[in-house]
Amino acid sequence: MSTVKSALRAAKGALDAHQYESAIENANKALKEDPKNYHANVFLGLAFEKQNRNEDSEKSYRAAALLKGSDPLAWQGLISLYEQQGGRKLDEYHDATSHLASVFMAVDDKTRCQTVVDRYTDFARKCGTRAQYRHSLEMLLPGSEVYDYLEGRILHPAYTYTKIAELLEQDEKEKINYEIGHRRTRLGAKIDQVTADVKKEVLQASDLETIYQCIVDWTEDDATRRLYEEKILQRAYDTLVVLPSALKTKKRDQVLQLAQGLVILKHPFALAWRLNLEWKDVDRIEDLDAGLLREYVEIFPEDGVAKVLRGYLDSEISAFPSPTPEDDDDDDARGKKSVTMTAEDRLILMTDGIEDSPASILALRIMTEYYLYLEEYETAVDTARKAQRELAISSRASGLSFTNMFDAVSISLGTAMIHYQAPRHHPEATSLFEGILARRETNSAALIGIGLILEERGELEAAIRFLERALQQAPSTRVKAEAAWCKALSGDYETGISELQQCLSQLEPADPGTKTLKAQIFYRIGMCLWNLDTSKSSRKARNKAYARFISSLQADMNYAPAYTILGIYYTDYARDKARARKCFQKAFELSSSEVVAAERLAQSFAKSSEWDLVEVVAQRVVESGRLRPPPGSKKQGISWPFAALGVVQLNTQNYSKSAVSFQSALRISPKDYYSWVGLGESYHNSGRYIAATRAFEQAQTLEAELGPEVLGDTWFSKYMLANVERELGEFGAAIAGYKEVLALRTREYGVSIASLQTLIEAAWQDIELGFFGRAIDNIQEALKTAEDLVTWRKDAFNLWKSIGDLCSVYTYVQSYVAQFPFQSLVGLLKHDFDAEAYSLLADVDHLDWAAFVSSAASDKPDASLGLCCHAAILAQKRAISCCVNDAHARAVAWYNLGWTEHRAHVCLIADENRDSPMRYLKSSVQCFKRAIELESGNSEFWNSLGIVTSQLNPKVAQHAFVRSLFINDKNARTWTNLGVFYLVEGDSQLASDAFTRAQSIDPEHAQAWLGQGLLAARLGESSEARNLFAHAFEIASASATQIQRSYACSVLDHLLSSPSISSSTTNLLQPVLALRQLSKQSSADLPFEHINALLQERMGNHAEASEKLSTICSTLEAEYETSESVETLARFANAKADLSRSLLAEGKFEAAAENAETALDLSVDDDPSSMRKRTRLSAHISAGLSNHRLGSFDRSTEAFKGALEESQENPDIVCLLSQVLWAKGGENEREVASQQLFNCIEKHPSHARTMLLLGTISVLHDDQDTIQAVSDDLRGLRTRDDLTPQQQKQLAQLLSAIAILYPGETGQAMARTSEATTAVMLGPSHPYGWSQLSGITDVPCPPEMAILTAIREAPPRGALNAEDLCEVYAQSPRGEDGQRSIMFAPWKSSGWHALSQLS
């Protein structure tokens, strides 16, 4: 024991000396001797604590506390240890504090006990979480040992509960916010549902409501008690809202009990009062407690619901009695006399109130009824719908059904819908009333509602039944009047008058609330009298219906129907239009539902062209919603407001809206003829031509159904349909339509001029499509129309513009210019003319009436083209004189004249007077300048000025093009013209940029591609140029002559440079078509006529080629006789040589030889050009071949010798000469022929034709030495790629013949097979080897391969001709191939022979 004590003293000394290791050592010694020594554990714990060995220290203190729990030292040590660790051991701190407090309570030491508890709670507040602090405060709550021992020395429970409540509120708020933020990010989460779920979880698990109740129970302050009673109610209400329906009943009862208690106490907590008022499921507002309502107003004077209630209680519709003086004496506040509000002030107050409390069911119900009283039906509908939504929300929140309130709101909504935009909402209103009657059969309001709707529908008998049922439930003068009016509407006017008179007698004369009903009854009695006797005298009498209408207005000056019927009275019977118009205006101002008054007003405004007012009237009627009848109604819809809007929008050129308006009119009245016409016109003006066609066709269908006696004049629809077809390019149908209209209205200018313009447009379209004859036919018909039109409308601008256009058409189809109706045009131009009109710009273009007459007297054979141009110019000049007062028309007229002058310049440039060169071009410049002066913002005018000044003044032209593009940079034509300008000026880069821009804007603009092709040709890129010309020709119209010229020239150059291509007919079709169209449009273009003849010759159309060349020769001969030009003579000789060659192909050998000799005689010897050499070479060859066929071998030989000299021994000429010599038949000639061929081979060893001809001659002459020498060369030819298909065939045939005639040691069959297989191996894609192989074997494969390869070699992929295809198919053993052989070449015997062998 002494050892333990000494160790404890040593440990105590060491602790005092801060020698903690020594203290630990001594304490351990003591514990070693006495493991249950209390002080040793305490000293050890303290030493560990000082060394921050907290776990060891806690173990030691715990061990000491277990040994002696009633001693405070160990617990104090633990508390000190826990405080050093902050909030980490706060839960253990709570346990230690509880034990230490118990120790002090055991020794009755209240001071130290309170100190420990206060120290702990203060430490928990500073270092712990809110939950730990709340846990520490729970130690001080009633029911705990500490509270029972220290009561009166610690905080009051109310304060403690309040602190705990605050902590719980903060925790709950944070938890709710965190969970909502966390869950709302989940896929498919909705914020409302997430919020409700989180609140439900938190509120159900919380004890905060219990804490609030404890505060209420313990607090001694009434204000605090009321505050926390409010919180309890709010907490219970919030919990009720989120609870599931099955759990709401108990919580709802609690909420209602709490709310009732606060109301009884008259505590100013709005939620309690609202719940107490708005959760009472009453049918009528008057079923609520009036005193409670007034108390609410007094307690919450600035509340929105209170404002609504104040206005309601003071209004005419309030069913609550005013407070008596005895009631007022109860309280000073209520004793003050209330100031009576005006109706305006009341409405303002109630409106402010509903804005402040938009979710109050009571306020919404009151406002709905008040708006119904004020007949503000639109606002009533909106307010009732809001009330329904709020009722649904309250029903879900409370779990109450609110059946009575739902029915009441539905009745108010249905009643408002009866009148608001009637009858648009009648189906919905009917559904509401029927739903109420299904639950409550005797509901008078629903019965009245259905009765009124049936009355509006025209189902009068059913309406009477419902109204009488309502009268049985609740007698009402208003309902009785409605029933009487229904009887009157059904035709029983006498009964109606009698019952209406009874209703009138039941009304109090001085009651201001019935003034509208009185006015209505007077009006209805008047209408019964009006319809009972429809004679004019009766209706005109002022003591009958008229007197009742006046009485109606005396009862209520704002009753609109009375004004409408009075307007009809003044219009139809009193003949007072001014007063009638005032009545209609007053009626329509009072009510937009007065459709009859609106229609009369609209008609009046339309007659005076006041379209703005027509639009206002029609739009207001549309917005009233009374146009479309409800489903099932017997009433007809009203379509005229939509039609009127459509007409107004047509006049203002708002075509998209007018189409919508006419569509709306047609939905109501599908057989409204004029709406169909208006719809078609709207579609037409907005560019929707297909839809316009359907609309006009529907209108014409109605014409047939309804007839002219109903519709009257219907020509306009036919005229508009023709306009639509004209816009669609269906000119034939459009012209026929115009003719049909003109048959009905002979002198309708608009139709006549449209017909004339359409004929001219059809002619232009025919020119673009290449139907030139049909274009002239249309022009002839247009001329007849113009001749008729000029007799009665000679001053029309469009007439003379059209006459100028039809004259210009002939300049684009010059092959028909001889048919120009000159006399008819002179008659038109002479008709009532003013010579001054034709003298415009005469000082520039030298063309006036006298000059025109002088040119007409000319006897020149080609004067017709000039007459066309001059007549067109004069017509356009006269058009200018017809539009003096229209600046825009004058600008267009000058523009038209400018282009007409430019066309004359283009067509007559060769015939212009030398003293005044370019007079038409200069005149054109003046015209375009005048047009620009009148309309400087027109890009087309600037573009045209740039075109005509390009030759005269390039700077002005460039400025004009740039100005045009500044105005409209999306015009592909202007960019193309600018590119051509740069091309002419030599700037290739700028030209390329301009053409590229034009192509990007409009890829279908052919002239842009032409410009690129010309640029490529200038740069030497002939292949690229040819492709561009081809593309331009493919997308261009038939009137694009420059494209046709460029394309034909490029193709001809390509054919001359590629002999293998020149023999293909398919490559010649398009250029021949282009040149044929060009010849129709510009017949005097001799160079291209010559090209056309050459292409026709290459196609094998020798007759047409000869005809064209003969015409060219005649023209050149006449030109040479006039000019004696050497160039013309050379062209004549060239044409003669070409004609000789064409005649030779036709088989006209004598004429061919004669023309060849002529060409040779006319060839100028001193002309060094290549044209002379080609001419003479062609003439020599033609002469040689012609004489050879005529049997004149000597002359033929001489001709070929001349060809050899001209061609410098061309190998092809040598071959021709050799063939002629061999054909002559003499040994010497044949020897010479062979020698010529050998010499040619020495000079031209690769010339395939020479080798083939030499091999053929050798076989025919049986010259085996030559055959042996030539065979190897012939076999070498088979490996060359430059052989034509014809040469390949000849080579195969020659080698096969050599193999048959000279088989060698292998034998004839083997030699033939060897040659055939060799041919197949060297050319497996050519049909000739397979054809040879099929002729010597019975295997089916070679004929099939021959056919397959022949198909691939046929045009357009190859150049195999029809005869070769016939030969290939003839070798096939199949019957269908024999038939195909005949189909390809029926003139060949091989196909027929093959077919006969098979049969």
mmCIF file of N, CA and C in Angstrom, residues 988-1034:
data_model
loop_
_atom_site.group_PDB
_atom_site.id
_atom_site.type_symbol
_atom_site.label_atom_id
_atom_site.label_comp_id
_atom_site.label_asym_id
_atom_site.label_seq_id
_atom_site.Cartn_x
_atom_site.Cartn_y
_atom_site.Cartn_z
ATOM 1 N N SER A 988 -9.790 39.737 -119.210
ATOM 2 C CA SER A 988 -10.296 38.369 -119.091
ATOM 3 C C SER A 988 -10.647 38.017 -117.651
ATOM 4 N N GLN A 989 -9.853 38.496 -116.684
ATOM 5 C CA GLN A 989 -10.097 38.138 -115.289
ATOM 6 C C GLN A 989 -11.413 38.722 -114.785
ATOM 7 N N LEU A 990 -11.631 40.014 -115.063
ATOM 8 C CA LEU A 990 -12.886 40.630 -114.631
ATOM 9 C C LEU A 990 -14.075 40.005 -115.353
ATOM 10 N N ALA A 991 -13.875 39.660 -116.612
ATOM 11 C CA ALA A 991 -14.959 39.007 -117.356
ATOM 12 C C ALA A 991 -15.305 37.658 -116.730
ATOM 13 N N SER A 992 -14.268 36.893 -116.368
ATOM 14 C CA SER A 992 -14.509 35.593 -115.746
ATOM 15 C C SER A 992 -15.237 35.752 -114.418
ATOM 16 N N ASP A 993 -14.831 36.745 -113.613
ATOM 17 C CA ASP A 993 -15.498 36.979 -112.326
ATOM 18 C C ASP A 993 -16.966 37.328 -112.519
ATOM 19 N N ALA A 994 -17.254 38.170 -113.501
ATOM 20 C CA ALA A 994 -18.649 38.575 -113.745
ATOM 21 C C ALA A 994 -19.481 37.395 -114.216
ATOM 22 N N PHE A 995 -18.934 36.597 -115.125
ATOM 23 C CA PHE A 995 -19.696 35.436 -115.609
ATOM 24 C C PHE A 995 -19.936 34.430 -114.488
ATOM 25 N N THR A 996 -18.926 34.228 -113.647
ATOM 26 C CA THR A 996 -19.080 33.295 -112.526
ATOM 27 C C THR A 996 -20.151 33.787 -111.552
ATOM 28 N N ARG A 997 -20.181 35.088 -111.301
ATOM 29 C CA ARG A 997 -21.210 35.643 -110.417
ATOM 30 C C ARG A 997 -22.600 35.430 -111.015
ATOM 31 N N ALA A 998 -22.719 35.639 -112.313
ATOM 32 C CA ALA A 998 -24.015 35.423 -112.968
ATOM 33 C C ALA A 998 -24.451 33.966 -112.864
ATOM 34 N N GLN A 999 -23.497 33.049 -113.039
ATOM 35 C CA GLN A 999 -23.842 31.623 -112.950
ATOM 36 C C GLN A 999 -24.271 31.236 -111.537
ATOM 37 N N SER A 1000 -23.632 31.823 -110.540
ATOM 38 C CA SER A 1000 -24.006 31.495 -109.156
ATOM 39 C C SER A 1000 -25.392 32.034 -108.818
ATOM 40 N N ILE A 1001 -25.759 33.182 -109.396
ATOM 41 C CA ILE A 1001 -27.082 33.755 -109.140
ATOM 42 C C ILE A 1001 -28.155 32.948 -109.854
ATOM 43 N N ASP A 1002 -27.919 32.623 -111.119
ATOM 44 C CA ASP A 1002 -28.910 31.884 -111.910
ATOM 45 C C ASP A 1002 -28.185 30.858 -112.770
ATOM 46 N N PRO A 1003 -28.054 29.632 -112.300
ATOM 47 C CA PRO A 1003 -27.343 28.610 -113.098
ATOM 48 C C PRO A 1003 -28.027 28.293 -114.420
ATOM 49 N N GLU A 1004 -29.287 28.666 -114.590
ATOM 50 C CA GLU A 1004 -30.009 28.384 -115.826
ATOM 51 C C GLU A 1004 -29.912 29.523 -116.830
ATOM 52 N N HIS A 1005 -29.128 30.548 -116.529
ATOM 53 C CA HIS A 1005 -28.984 31.668 -117.461
ATOM 54 C C HIS A 1005 -27.951 31.286 -118.520
ATOM 55 N N ALA A 1006 -28.427 30.969 -119.705
ATOM 56 C CA ALA A 1006 -27.566 30.384 -120.741
ATOM 57 C C ALA A 1006 -26.497 31.364 -121.202
ATOM 58 N N GLN A 1007 -26.816 32.679 -121.251
ATOM 59 C CA GLN A 1007 -25.845 33.642 -121.774
ATOM 60 C C GLN A 1007 -24.590 33.708 -120.905
ATOM 61 N N ALA A 1008 -24.708 33.443 -119.601
ATOM 62 C CA ALA A 1008 -23.520 33.436 -118.743
ATOM 63 C C ALA A 1008 -22.579 32.300 -119.154
ATOM 64 N N TRP A 1009 -23.147 31.157 -119.481
ATOM 65 C CA TRP A 1009 -22.321 30.032 -119.944
ATOM 66 C C TRP A 1009 -21.717 30.327 -121.318
ATOM 67 N N LEU A 1010 -22.488 31.027 -122.157
ATOM 68 C CA LEU A 1010 -21.948 31.436 -123.459
ATOM 69 C C LEU A 1010 -20.745 32.349 -123.260
ATOM 70 N N GLY A 1011 -20.870 33.311 -122.334
ATOM 71 C CA GLY A 1011 -19.755 34.205 -122.069
ATOM 72 C C GLY A 1011 -18.521 33.460 -121.588
ATOM 73 N N GLN A 1012 -18.716 32.491 -120.708
ATOM 74 C CA GLN A 1012 -17.567 31.689 -120.260
ATOM 75 C C GLN A 1012 -16.951 30.930 -121.430
ATOM 76 N N GLY A 1013 -17.804 30.441 -122.333
ATOM 77 C CA GLY A 1013 -17.288 29.733 -123.501
ATOM 78 C C GLY A 1013 -16.494 30.651 -124.413
ATOM 79 N N LEU A 1014 -16.976 31.861 -124.652
ATOM 80 C CA LEU A 1014 -16.230 32.819 -125.482
ATOM 81 C C LEU A 1014 -14.901 33.167 -124.834
ATOM 82 N N LEU A 1015 -14.905 33.316 -123.510
ATOM 83 C CA LEU A 1015 -13.659 33.604 -122.807
ATOM 84 C C LEU A 1015 -12.674 32.439 -122.931
ATOM 85 N N ALA A 1016 -13.185 31.218 -122.786
ATOM 86 C CA ALA A 1016 -12.306 30.049 -122.942
ATOM 87 C C ALA A 1016 -11.766 29.959 -124.359
ATOM 88 N N ALA A 1017 -12.599 30.268 -125.342
ATOM 89 C CA ALA A 1017 -12.131 30.235 -126.732
ATOM 90 C C ALA A 1017 -11.043 31.276 -126.952
ATOM 91 N N ARG A 1018 -11.203 32.448 -126.358
ATOM 92 C CA ARG A 1018 -10.176 33.487 -126.515
ATOM 93 C C ARG A 1018 -8.866 33.026 -125.879
ATOM 94 N N LEU A 1019 -8.943 32.297 -124.785
ATOM 95 C CA LEU A 1019 -7.729 31.828 -124.100
ATOM 96 C C LEU A 1019 -7.148 30.577 -124.734
ATOM 97 N N GLY A 1020 -7.781 30.084 -125.814
ATOM 98 C CA GLY A 1020 -7.258 28.924 -126.518
ATOM 99 C C GLY A 1020 -7.690 27.585 -125.953
ATOM 100 N N GLU A 1021 -8.614 27.591 -125.012
ATOM 101 C CA GLU A 1021 -9.088 26.331 -124.431
ATOM 102 C C GLU A 1021 -10.314 25.859 -125.223
ATOM 103 N N SER A 1022 -10.051 25.265 -126.371
ATOM 104 C CA SER A 1022 -11.137 24.925 -127.302
ATOM 105 C C SER A 1022 -12.051 23.843 -126.739
ATOM 106 N N SER A 1023 -11.489 22.850 -126.057
ATOM 107 C CA SER A 1023 -12.322 21.782 -125.502
ATOM 108 C C SER A 1023 -13.266 22.321 -124.430
ATOM 109 N N GLU A 1024 -12.712 23.161 -123.540
ATOM 110 C CA GLU A 1024 -13.538 23.769 -122.501
ATOM 111 C C GLU A 1024 -14.600 24.666 -123.108
ATOM 112 N N ALA A 1025 -14.214 25.428 -124.118
ATOM 113 C CA ALA A 1025 -15.176 26.310 -124.785
ATOM 114 C C ALA A 1025 -16.299 25.505 -125.413
ATOM 115 N N ARG A 1026 -15.948 24.392 -126.061
ATOM 116 C CA ARG A 1026 -16.972 23.563 -126.716
ATOM 117 C C ARG A 1026 -17.951 23.008 -125.682
ATOM 118 N N ASN A 1027 -17.452 22.562 -124.550
ATOM 119 C CA ASN A 1027 -18.345 22.044 -123.508
ATOM 120 C C ASN A 1027 -19.260 23.141 -122.957
ATOM 121 N N LEU A 1028 -18.716 24.325 -122.788
ATOM 122 C CA LEU A 1028 -19.531 25.432 -122.290
ATOM 123 C C LEU A 1028 -20.595 25.833 -123.309
ATOM 124 N N PHE A 1029 -20.216 25.862 -124.587
ATOM 125 C CA PHE A 1029 -21.208 26.179 -125.620
ATOM 126 C C PHE A 1029 -22.305 25.126 -125.660
ATOM 127 N N ALA A 1030 -21.908 23.854 -125.500
ATOM 128 C CA ALA A 1030 -22.898 22.770 -125.530
ATOM 129 C C ALA A 1030 -23.873 22.908 -124.362
ATOM 130 N N HIS A 1031 -23.343 23.217 -123.182
ATOM 131 C CA HIS A 1031 -24.231 23.380 -122.026
ATOM 132 C C HIS A 1031 -25.157 24.583 -122.212
ATOM 133 N N ALA A 1032 -24.602 25.669 -122.722
ATOM 134 C CA ALA A 1032 -25.431 26.849 -122.967
ATOM 135 C C ALA A 1032 -26.543 26.539 -123.959
ATOM 136 N N PHE A 1033 -26.220 25.773 -125.002
ATOM 137 C CA PHE A 1033 -27.237 25.431 -125.994
ATOM 138 C C PHE A 1033 -28.334 24.538 -125.398
ATOM 139 N N GLU A 1034 -27.944 23.642 -124.492
ATOM 140 C CA GLU A 1034 -28.918 22.723 -123.896
ATOM 141 C C GLU A 1034 -29.927 23.451 -123.010
#
